[in-house]
């Protein structure tokens, strides 16, 4: 996949899926799939004919919601395997369910996977384009006695399915002849029957210890319009029937899914092996491999809950920077590289576990630390007046763009008589160990001069309105005199008359507890009331020119991004992506 512009991190992840693939490749299991042109059954799409892909994986989202952080794990896993093994990864819309699926979701999924830096080349597929194959295969199963039309009511079917400890009972319709079944199935397709009156089931074993093998439903009547196929169909395949066929038709070698599908694997194998025996598809059939889904503390990843948060307006839409959606993360200032680093770091395991949200934040911090230029921002401003600095005078100080990357250079920042500093950098009567501004103390104005605090102004309520100081003209950073003053405090500032005042949003975790909704609570009760704070900040003048999605470190504060929705040319607003240090672990 040479078109992927991203590199894996240096350490190649090793995991049980990679071990499986290594062994299979060593045994030449997928020889056929190198596509020397060997003919297969006509039904099988010749996906990849002529290419030399060694393996084929797929990411198969159902377009019924926005992608979230859990999907990012699956995306990085599937596309990452394809990249590392000289394979291809398909993006497939698993759109076999006529309800709930919308173009808006299709578009957002395409954007999100691309944003993460992955490319599917020509391999974008839609499962609904395979409906005819799925239907034809169902007829083949019927003709060969592997499927039958059941006409029990839903209640009867449930009652006869049995339990984990008790075998199920055969349906009275189980012994219909293939001719009878075919006739009924065709009439189901022709729209002769109402929803729920008949269903097509695989004929396997009602006494199986695995409930999924007790004659699972494979086609149902559903008189609904589909977003791709319109009203062509009024019967639709069940997910468990459709998915293996989609994989087979696309010549997928490894069908990687989350653990809850483990019990479905015997049916996956039964179906594909039966279809292969019937000559519908080619051998070797795809192999299903399950891995542990991502569970992330302080986050909900259930589509139903995410939809509820958006629809009930607990957040400002799907791309709210607090949501664990990929559009939200993008607006928040999280980076694709951070997500890939995270995926590599957490690895892939066979049993469920929880990952602390701080692990993801650390991955973002690491990447942002390497890539975000430094800027100065005063987020809770109070005036600092340099009494002995000449009125009307100004000069430039030089601030490095990245402390560890001298080659990124320095930029001029203007200094004048009145500055903005952080309110918390002055305390009139300081506690022990406070080294910043208080009357009589000296601090360095970062990249500028040493100043000595001489007092403050207050309003009638005793609120501090300005801090006063004198500066030492021979103490400018980068000049020979700079070292003659020994000070313990070092504070940032922006020149008041040059500053760019703008909106800054402080985003924090959306939920205040590790496991939202645990202990029987409504998960909405666990929303962090302080997850969004909007302030007006005083920023260094150069930040006025930031373009949407440009990311910076605001020194001493954290990483911020120019919001991609609300920023205007010459008037960006900023979102906090992540603080410099984790402030949650100690709580
Ligand atoms: P649904 O309940 O609608 O099926 P879903 O979360 O499974 O929800 P899909 O669109 O079917 O959503 O998911 C696409 C792919 O993403 C699937 O292969 C699924 O296994 C994977 N996936 C979904 N959630 C996670 C998660 N938390 N961690 C890892 N992979 C996930
Ligand atoms: Mg799913």
XYZ file of C-alpha atoms and ligand atoms in Angstrom:
619
model
C 0.000 0.000 0.000
C 2.479 2.562 -1.155
C -0.211 5.253 -1.178
C -0.368 5.377 2.577
C 1.474 8.489 3.611
C 2.018 7.278 7.124
C 4.710 5.208 8.697
C 4.321 2.715 11.457
C 6.134 3.581 14.632
C 9.632 2.145 14.747
C 8.800 -0.842 16.888
C 6.663 -3.156 14.773
C 3.812 -4.296 16.925
C 3.778 -7.995 17.521
C 0.512 -9.646 18.385
C -1.360 -12.908 18.045
C -2.927 -11.904 14.729
C 0.488 -11.213 13.253
C 1.678 -14.592 14.477
C -1.255 -16.261 12.719
C -0.512 -14.439 9.481
C 3.206 -15.185 9.688
C 2.437 -18.900 10.026
C -0.068 -18.873 7.181
C 2.231 -17.027 4.852
C 5.016 -19.448 5.731
C 2.662 -22.323 4.826
C 1.705 -20.523 1.609
C -1.968 -20.702 2.571
C -3.053 -17.883 0.331
C -1.147 -18.931 -2.750
C -4.288 -18.680 -4.836
C -4.767 -15.170 -3.673
C -1.636 -13.928 -5.329
C -3.862 -14.011 -8.409
C -1.918 -15.735 -11.074
C -5.260 -15.679 -12.841
C -6.522 -19.003 -11.548
C -10.212 -19.167 -12.366
C -12.704 -19.375 -9.519
C -16.459 -19.773 -9.506
C -18.185 -17.099 -11.545
C -19.964 -15.727 -8.510
C -16.815 -14.641 -6.821
C -15.865 -11.130 -7.670
C -12.410 -10.994 -9.054
C -11.374 -8.438 -6.526
C -7.709 -7.855 -6.863
C -7.314 -9.890 -10.042
C -3.787 -9.283 -11.227
C -2.581 -7.657 -8.039
C -0.007 -9.221 -5.810
C -1.602 -8.525 -2.463
C -0.468 -11.130 0.023
C -3.351 -10.601 2.392
C -6.673 -8.745 2.227
C -8.323 -7.246 5.267
C -11.318 -4.969 5.497
C -12.827 -2.313 7.692
C -16.600 -2.829 7.460
C -18.545 -0.078 9.239
C -22.285 0.012 9.180
C -23.198 3.532 8.057
C -25.493 4.179 10.993
C -23.352 6.494 13.061
C -20.121 8.458 13.228
C -16.861 6.619 13.769
C -15.468 6.658 17.287
C -12.173 5.908 19.045
C -12.977 2.191 19.107
C -13.273 2.199 15.337
C -9.875 3.898 15.161
C -8.376 0.819 16.815
C -9.995 -1.448 14.253
C -9.018 0.813 11.352
C -5.371 1.003 12.412
C -5.308 -2.754 12.943
C -6.750 -3.678 9.547
C -5.004 -1.047 7.458
C -1.802 -1.524 9.455
C -1.722 -5.281 8.742
C -2.299 -4.645 5.057
C 0.518 -2.112 4.989
C 2.980 -4.280 6.862
C 2.273 -7.497 4.943
C 2.125 -6.064 1.452
C -1.631 -6.442 1.345
C -4.717 -4.370 0.778
C -7.421 -3.233 3.124
C -10.921 -2.637 1.819
C -13.283 0.006 3.089
C -16.663 -1.654 2.944
C -19.962 -0.142 3.913
C -21.868 -2.893 5.594
C -25.186 -1.499 4.512
C -27.436 -4.543 4.377
C -29.892 -3.150 6.896
C -32.396 -0.876 5.152
C -33.191 1.108 8.277
C -31.055 3.675 10.072
C -28.472 4.068 7.344
C -27.793 7.455 5.851
C -25.547 9.162 3.326
C -24.406 11.613 6.005
C -22.791 8.709 7.840
C -21.211 7.316 4.669
C -19.556 10.676 3.978
C -18.372 11.102 7.540
C -16.837 7.607 7.577
C -14.905 8.283 4.367
C -13.616 11.534 5.843
C -12.617 9.934 9.115
C -10.669 7.014 7.638
C -8.848 9.357 5.248
C -8.139 11.781 8.050
C -6.492 8.975 10.000
C -4.131 8.751 7.050
C -5.247 5.479 5.497
C -6.108 4.797 1.913
C -8.155 2.013 0.386
C -7.119 2.743 -3.185
C -9.794 1.375 -5.524
C -11.201 -0.875 -2.843
C -14.306 0.910 -1.693
C -17.285 -1.437 -1.581
C -20.884 -1.508 -0.575
C -22.346 -4.703 0.798
C -25.747 -3.856 -0.672
C -24.246 -4.315 -4.134
C -23.974 -8.021 -3.316
C -27.679 -8.539 -2.610
C -28.167 -10.524 -5.807
C -25.296 -12.893 -4.954
C -26.620 -13.327 -1.450
C -30.019 -14.140 -2.842
C -28.669 -16.602 -5.417
C -26.620 -18.349 -2.748
C -29.727 -18.638 -0.582
C -31.510 -20.412 -3.429
C -28.529 -22.761 -3.716
C -28.742 -23.504 0.002
C -32.463 -24.204 -0.355
C -32.024 -26.467 -3.376
C -29.346 -28.475 -1.593
C -31.468 -28.881 1.545
C -29.376 -26.468 3.650
C -32.099 -23.887 4.202
C -35.853 -23.778 4.688
C -38.661 -21.295 5.016
C -40.053 -21.199 8.510
C -43.539 -19.837 9.120
C -43.667 -19.927 12.894
C -44.436 -16.674 14.663
C -41.537 -14.852 16.266
C -42.767 -15.978 19.694
C -42.930 -19.614 18.652
C -39.485 -19.433 17.206
C -38.106 -17.923 20.391
C -39.840 -20.573 22.504
C -38.471 -23.385 20.349
C -34.918 -22.106 20.278
C -34.124 -23.682 23.644
C -31.660 -22.293 26.174
C -27.978 -22.590 26.931
C -28.654 -25.837 28.777
C -31.635 -27.165 26.812
C -31.761 -28.199 23.179
C -34.157 -26.413 20.831
C -37.133 -28.008 19.110
C -37.466 -28.520 15.408
C -39.921 -26.231 13.657
C -42.982 -27.986 12.220
C -41.956 -26.404 8.889
C -38.426 -27.781 8.982
C -39.177 -30.675 6.653
C -40.628 -28.682 3.816
C -39.235 -29.947 0.516
C -36.680 -27.875 -1.400
C -39.318 -27.229 -4.069
C -41.788 -25.937 -1.490
C -39.111 -23.767 0.133
C -37.962 -22.352 -3.157
C -41.511 -21.435 -4.107
C -42.110 -19.712 -0.753
C -38.761 -17.919 -0.830
C -39.423 -16.586 -4.318
C -42.839 -15.383 -3.228
C -41.242 -13.706 -0.196
C -39.002 -11.896 -2.637
C -41.941 -11.020 -4.863
C -43.574 -9.203 -1.964
C -46.502 -11.562 -1.501
C -46.162 -11.772 2.267
C -46.213 -9.298 5.122
C -43.175 -8.561 7.298
C -42.570 -11.278 9.860
C -44.803 -13.941 8.332
C -41.993 -16.104 6.940
C -38.293 -16.295 7.425
C -35.524 -18.236 5.698
C -33.376 -20.284 8.072
C -30.224 -22.298 7.636
C -30.875 -25.959 8.364
C -28.119 -26.997 10.750
C -28.930 -28.447 14.162
C -31.590 -27.410 16.673
C -29.776 -29.390 19.360
C -26.399 -27.733 18.865
C -24.621 -26.619 22.002
C -23.989 -23.335 20.188
C -27.294 -21.486 19.949
C -26.029 -19.682 16.862
C -26.083 -22.976 15.000
C -29.728 -23.717 15.853
C -31.044 -22.974 12.406
C -30.166 -19.273 12.377
C -32.325 -16.893 10.362
C -30.677 -15.820 7.138
C -33.339 -13.800 5.287
C -36.289 -11.800 6.547
C -39.093 -9.890 4.917
C -38.703 -6.171 5.428
C -40.725 -3.864 3.225
C -38.408 -0.902 3.524
C -36.620 1.383 1.108
C -32.860 0.963 1.088
C -30.563 3.968 0.628
C -28.686 2.260 -2.204
C -31.032 -0.288 -3.741
C -34.271 1.629 -3.236
C -37.330 -0.656 -3.452
C -35.671 -3.434 -5.449
C -35.767 -5.719 -2.449
C -38.339 -6.449 0.206
C -36.327 -9.283 1.737
C -32.995 -8.561 3.366
C -30.175 -10.862 4.514
C -29.365 -11.066 8.219
C -26.003 -9.665 9.238
C -24.605 -13.060 10.201
C -25.416 -14.407 6.747
C -24.397 -11.343 4.775
C -21.071 -10.624 6.388
C -19.234 -13.882 5.578
C -20.449 -13.677 1.989
C -19.224 -10.091 1.669
C -15.815 -11.233 2.883
C -15.738 -14.168 0.479
C -16.818 -12.148 -2.536
C -14.046 -9.662 -1.883
C -11.471 -12.426 -1.371
C -10.752 -11.238 2.133
C -8.129 -13.424 3.781
C -8.559 -12.249 7.382
C -11.907 -11.090 8.639
C -11.027 -9.395 11.885
C -13.822 -8.596 14.294
C -14.462 -8.009 17.973
C -14.803 -10.762 20.569
C -18.584 -10.822 20.759
C -18.552 -12.549 17.364
C -16.575 -15.499 18.640
C -19.740 -17.590 19.061
C -20.682 -16.725 15.504
C -17.492 -18.138 14.058
C -18.851 -21.710 13.727
C -21.690 -20.359 11.608
C -19.292 -18.174 9.623
C -17.251 -21.302 8.840
C -20.308 -23.515 8.236
C -21.773 -21.050 5.772
C -18.622 -20.414 3.768
C -17.581 -24.054 3.660
C -21.090 -25.073 2.584
C -21.111 -22.406 -0.123
C -17.672 -23.524 -1.247
C -18.894 -27.141 -1.506
C -21.844 -25.933 -3.536
C -19.442 -24.205 -5.900
C -20.694 -20.724 -5.020
C -17.362 -19.433 -3.777
C -13.736 -20.351 -3.914
C -11.432 -22.009 -1.350
C -9.655 -21.139 0.842
C -12.466 -19.198 2.477
C -11.753 -16.140 4.635
C -10.802 -16.718 8.214
C -12.530 -14.906 11.052
C -10.269 -13.749 13.885
C -11.616 -12.026 16.979
C -9.818 -9.436 19.075
C -10.706 -7.414 22.170
C -12.580 -4.210 21.483
C -11.319 -0.935 22.869
C -12.809 0.032 26.211
C -11.691 3.460 27.294
C -12.218 4.955 30.741
C -14.142 8.250 31.033
C -15.692 7.615 27.636
C -18.800 5.983 26.202
C -18.361 4.227 22.863
C -21.822 2.812 22.385
C -23.460 4.168 19.249
C -26.791 4.337 21.020
C -25.374 6.505 23.816
C -23.479 8.733 21.409
C -26.653 9.323 19.423
C -28.479 10.149 22.643
C -25.811 12.677 23.673
C -26.135 14.402 20.312
C -29.906 14.258 19.916
C -30.627 15.415 23.442
C -28.057 18.192 22.953
C -25.812 17.321 25.880
C -23.049 18.187 23.409
C -22.891 20.521 20.415
C -23.304 17.988 17.592
C -21.347 14.999 16.310
C -18.148 16.987 16.035
C -18.266 18.363 19.549
C -14.623 18.242 20.676
C -15.644 16.403 23.839
C -17.208 13.461 22.021
C -15.113 10.352 21.354
C -15.987 10.577 17.673
C -13.179 11.003 15.179
C -14.749 14.229 13.852
C -14.873 15.442 17.446
C -11.250 14.487 18.051
C -10.213 16.293 14.907
C -11.927 19.478 16.044
C -10.416 19.020 19.447
C -6.914 19.127 17.981
C -6.092 15.442 18.404
C -3.898 14.118 15.612
C -4.052 11.078 13.316
C -0.476 10.255 14.290
C -1.532 10.287 17.941
C -4.249 7.752 17.211
C -1.892 5.475 15.325
C 0.645 5.714 18.119
C -2.149 4.835 20.549
C -3.234 1.829 18.478
C 0.332 0.522 18.347
C 0.820 1.112 22.035
C -2.325 -0.614 23.310
C -1.805 -3.549 20.967
C -4.273 -6.267 20.164
C -5.308 -8.893 22.673
C -7.699 -11.796 22.973
C -9.378 -10.737 26.200
C -11.214 -7.572 27.166
C -9.510 -4.904 29.228
C -9.829 -1.210 29.968
C -7.446 1.428 28.777
C -7.139 4.591 30.810
C -8.034 7.735 28.899
C -4.719 9.265 29.935
C -2.945 6.770 27.654
C -4.657 8.323 24.655
C -3.966 11.838 25.940
C -0.308 10.969 26.416
C -0.077 9.769 22.822
C -1.532 13.080 21.677
C 0.817 15.036 23.947
C 3.817 13.165 22.633
C 2.977 13.859 19.032
C 1.952 17.460 19.670
C 5.093 18.076 21.668
C 7.145 17.049 18.639
C 5.124 18.939 16.059
C 3.421 21.962 17.597
C 5.235 25.311 17.479
C 5.280 27.224 20.752
C 3.262 30.389 21.176
C 2.372 32.648 24.064
C -1.144 33.018 25.369
C -2.478 34.657 28.476
C -5.674 32.880 29.333
C -6.709 34.679 32.520
C -5.306 38.144 31.916
C -4.413 40.896 34.346
C -2.356 43.988 33.393
C 1.285 44.295 34.308
C 2.526 47.878 34.010
C 6.261 48.530 33.809
C 6.426 51.903 35.540
C 9.967 52.771 34.464
C 9.496 51.734 30.825
C 9.216 54.787 28.562
C 5.694 55.627 27.405
C 5.224 54.954 23.688
C 8.411 52.867 23.389
C 8.383 49.295 22.152
C 10.989 46.711 21.250
C 11.279 43.149 20.081
C 12.172 40.117 22.110
C 13.012 36.781 20.490
C 11.062 33.665 21.417
C 12.083 30.200 20.207
C 9.497 28.315 18.162
C 10.472 25.031 19.764
C 12.872 24.686 22.683
C 14.298 21.340 21.481
C 14.412 22.316 17.809
C 16.720 25.295 17.313
C 16.355 24.895 13.553
C 12.742 26.031 13.870
C 14.149 29.456 14.646
C 12.944 32.309 16.766
C 10.237 34.836 16.196
C 10.027 38.441 17.365
C 7.467 39.253 20.039
C 6.827 42.899 20.833
C 7.260 44.299 24.331
C 5.809 47.602 25.548
C 4.923 49.390 28.785
C 1.692 47.487 29.403
C 1.568 43.729 29.286
C -0.942 40.992 29.979
C 0.129 38.326 32.442
C -1.730 35.460 34.074
C -3.736 36.520 37.113
C -2.271 33.601 39.067
C 1.265 34.856 38.459
C 0.769 37.604 41.036
C -0.158 37.131 44.699
C -0.098 40.069 47.092
C 0.745 37.936 50.129
C 2.236 34.762 48.713
C 2.429 31.373 50.393
C 5.843 29.888 51.110
C 7.568 28.605 48.010
C 5.815 31.006 45.615
C 8.450 32.465 43.312
C 6.397 34.530 40.939
C 5.256 38.146 41.351
C 4.661 39.641 44.771
C 5.737 43.025 46.098
C 9.515 43.178 46.327
C 10.177 40.007 44.321
C 11.989 39.750 41.007
C 11.032 37.482 38.134
C 12.024 37.134 34.523
C 9.535 38.027 31.846
C 10.223 35.028 29.663
C 12.413 35.989 26.629
C 12.417 39.574 27.968
C 13.602 41.467 31.010
C 13.897 40.872 34.718
C 11.326 42.959 36.587
C 10.822 43.793 40.243
C 7.290 43.924 41.543
C 6.413 47.154 43.328
C 2.716 46.809 44.065
C -0.757 46.565 42.592
C -3.998 48.511 41.997
C -7.329 47.351 43.346
C -10.905 48.289 42.730
C -13.398 49.168 45.474
C -14.122 45.483 46.015
C -10.455 44.706 46.600
C -10.111 42.987 43.240
C -6.692 43.386 41.634
C -6.907 45.483 38.469
C -3.209 45.926 37.631
C 0.209 44.926 38.874
C 3.144 47.349 38.825
C 6.831 46.665 38.365
C 10.136 48.214 37.332
C 12.347 46.577 34.773
C 16.127 46.190 34.706
C 17.155 47.611 31.315
C 20.419 45.612 31.258
C 18.739 42.235 31.892
C 17.298 41.406 28.472
C 17.393 37.710 27.563
C 20.137 36.931 25.111
C 22.285 39.939 26.136
C 25.451 39.688 28.243
C 23.744 41.286 31.267
C 20.997 38.697 31.409
C 22.912 36.422 33.745
C 23.698 38.976 36.423
C 20.226 38.652 37.884
C 19.384 35.429 39.684
C 15.628 34.934 39.815
C 13.497 31.876 40.536
C 10.334 32.875 38.720
C 9.852 32.978 34.975
C 6.477 34.089 33.667
C 4.965 34.577 30.217
C 3.312 37.727 28.949
C 2.000 39.459 25.855
C 2.162 43.142 25.019
C -1.292 44.593 25.690
C -1.409 46.920 22.721
C -0.281 44.187 20.303
C -2.282 41.299 21.729
C -4.964 39.428 19.814
C -8.014 38.918 22.025
C -10.096 35.921 21.045
C -12.299 33.104 22.219
C -10.585 30.031 23.640
C -12.495 26.920 24.603
C -11.205 24.799 27.413
C -12.370 21.281 26.823
C -12.034 18.619 29.417
C -13.297 15.059 29.794
C -17.001 14.772 29.057
C -17.555 12.370 31.939
C -16.337 12.881 35.467
C -16.069 9.203 36.367
C -14.111 6.281 34.984
C -17.068 4.136 34.021
C -19.997 6.385 33.081
C -23.311 4.789 33.972
C -21.821 2.057 36.136
C -23.545 0.965 39.324
C -26.963 1.321 37.734
C -26.724 5.103 37.285
C -27.980 6.833 34.168
C -24.763 7.603 32.280
C -26.003 11.167 31.749
C -25.701 11.792 35.480
C -21.969 11.295 35.142
C -21.440 14.148 32.698
C -18.671 16.458 33.890
C -20.342 19.869 34.402
C -17.026 21.596 33.688
C -16.242 19.844 30.443
C -16.428 23.071 28.435
C -15.424 26.551 29.461
C -15.314 29.449 27.079
C -13.006 32.343 27.860
C -11.576 35.399 26.169
C -7.806 35.200 26.115
C -5.009 37.600 25.156
C -2.754 35.930 22.619
C 0.514 36.850 21.012
C -0.228 38.887 17.899
C 1.106 36.275 15.454
C -1.686 33.883 16.406
C -4.137 36.102 14.556
C -2.800 34.541 11.347
C -3.291 30.937 12.445
C -5.267 28.926 9.917
C -7.948 26.412 10.773
C -6.511 23.221 12.260
C -3.105 24.720 12.942
C -1.913 23.381 16.285
C 0.276 25.086 18.875
C 1.607 24.668 22.313
C 0.564 27.657 24.391
C 3.518 27.784 26.749
C 2.793 26.651 30.286
C -0.807 25.768 29.316
C -1.205 22.958 26.832
C -1.852 22.194 23.206
C -4.417 24.185 21.271
C -5.831 24.108 17.771
C -7.459 26.790 15.641
C -11.042 25.542 15.447
C -11.830 24.264 11.962
C -15.473 25.320 12.102
C -15.637 28.673 13.866
C -12.332 30.259 12.834
C -12.483 33.000 10.220
C -9.556 34.225 8.159
C -7.611 36.588 10.415
C -9.871 35.741 13.345
C -9.193 32.244 14.611
C -10.689 30.853 17.806
C -8.904 28.089 19.680
C -9.770 24.790 21.298
C -7.692 23.157 23.965
C -6.735 19.675 22.814
C -4.945 18.561 25.934
C -3.192 20.093 28.922
C 0.593 19.839 29.294
C 0.285 17.369 32.141
C -2.356 14.915 33.222
C -4.492 16.634 35.835
C -6.824 13.650 36.355
C -4.646 10.825 37.607
C -4.179 12.365 41.045
C -7.913 12.895 41.512
P -23.176 -1.744 15.835
O -23.736 -2.033 17.168
O -23.964 -0.751 15.069
O -22.769 -2.960 15.043
P -20.331 -1.252 15.990
O -19.650 -0.404 17.008
O -20.015 -2.695 15.894
O -21.862 -0.978 16.219
P -19.736 -1.104 13.179
O -20.004 -0.005 12.247
O -20.389 -2.397 12.926
O -20.114 -0.562 14.608
O -18.185 -1.295 13.383
C -17.268 -1.401 12.343
C -16.053 -2.126 12.821
O -15.491 -1.471 13.950
C -16.395 -3.528 13.242
O -15.492 -4.408 12.603
C -16.212 -3.537 14.720
O -15.722 -4.753 15.161
C -15.211 -2.415 14.953
N -15.412 -1.792 16.268
C -16.528 -1.225 16.747
N -16.364 -0.819 18.019
C -15.091 -1.127 18.364
C -14.294 -0.976 19.562
N -14.772 -0.410 20.670
N -13.017 -1.427 19.524
C -12.511 -1.990 18.424
N -13.193 -2.175 17.274
C -14.474 -1.756 17.237
Mg -21.096 -3.975 14.291
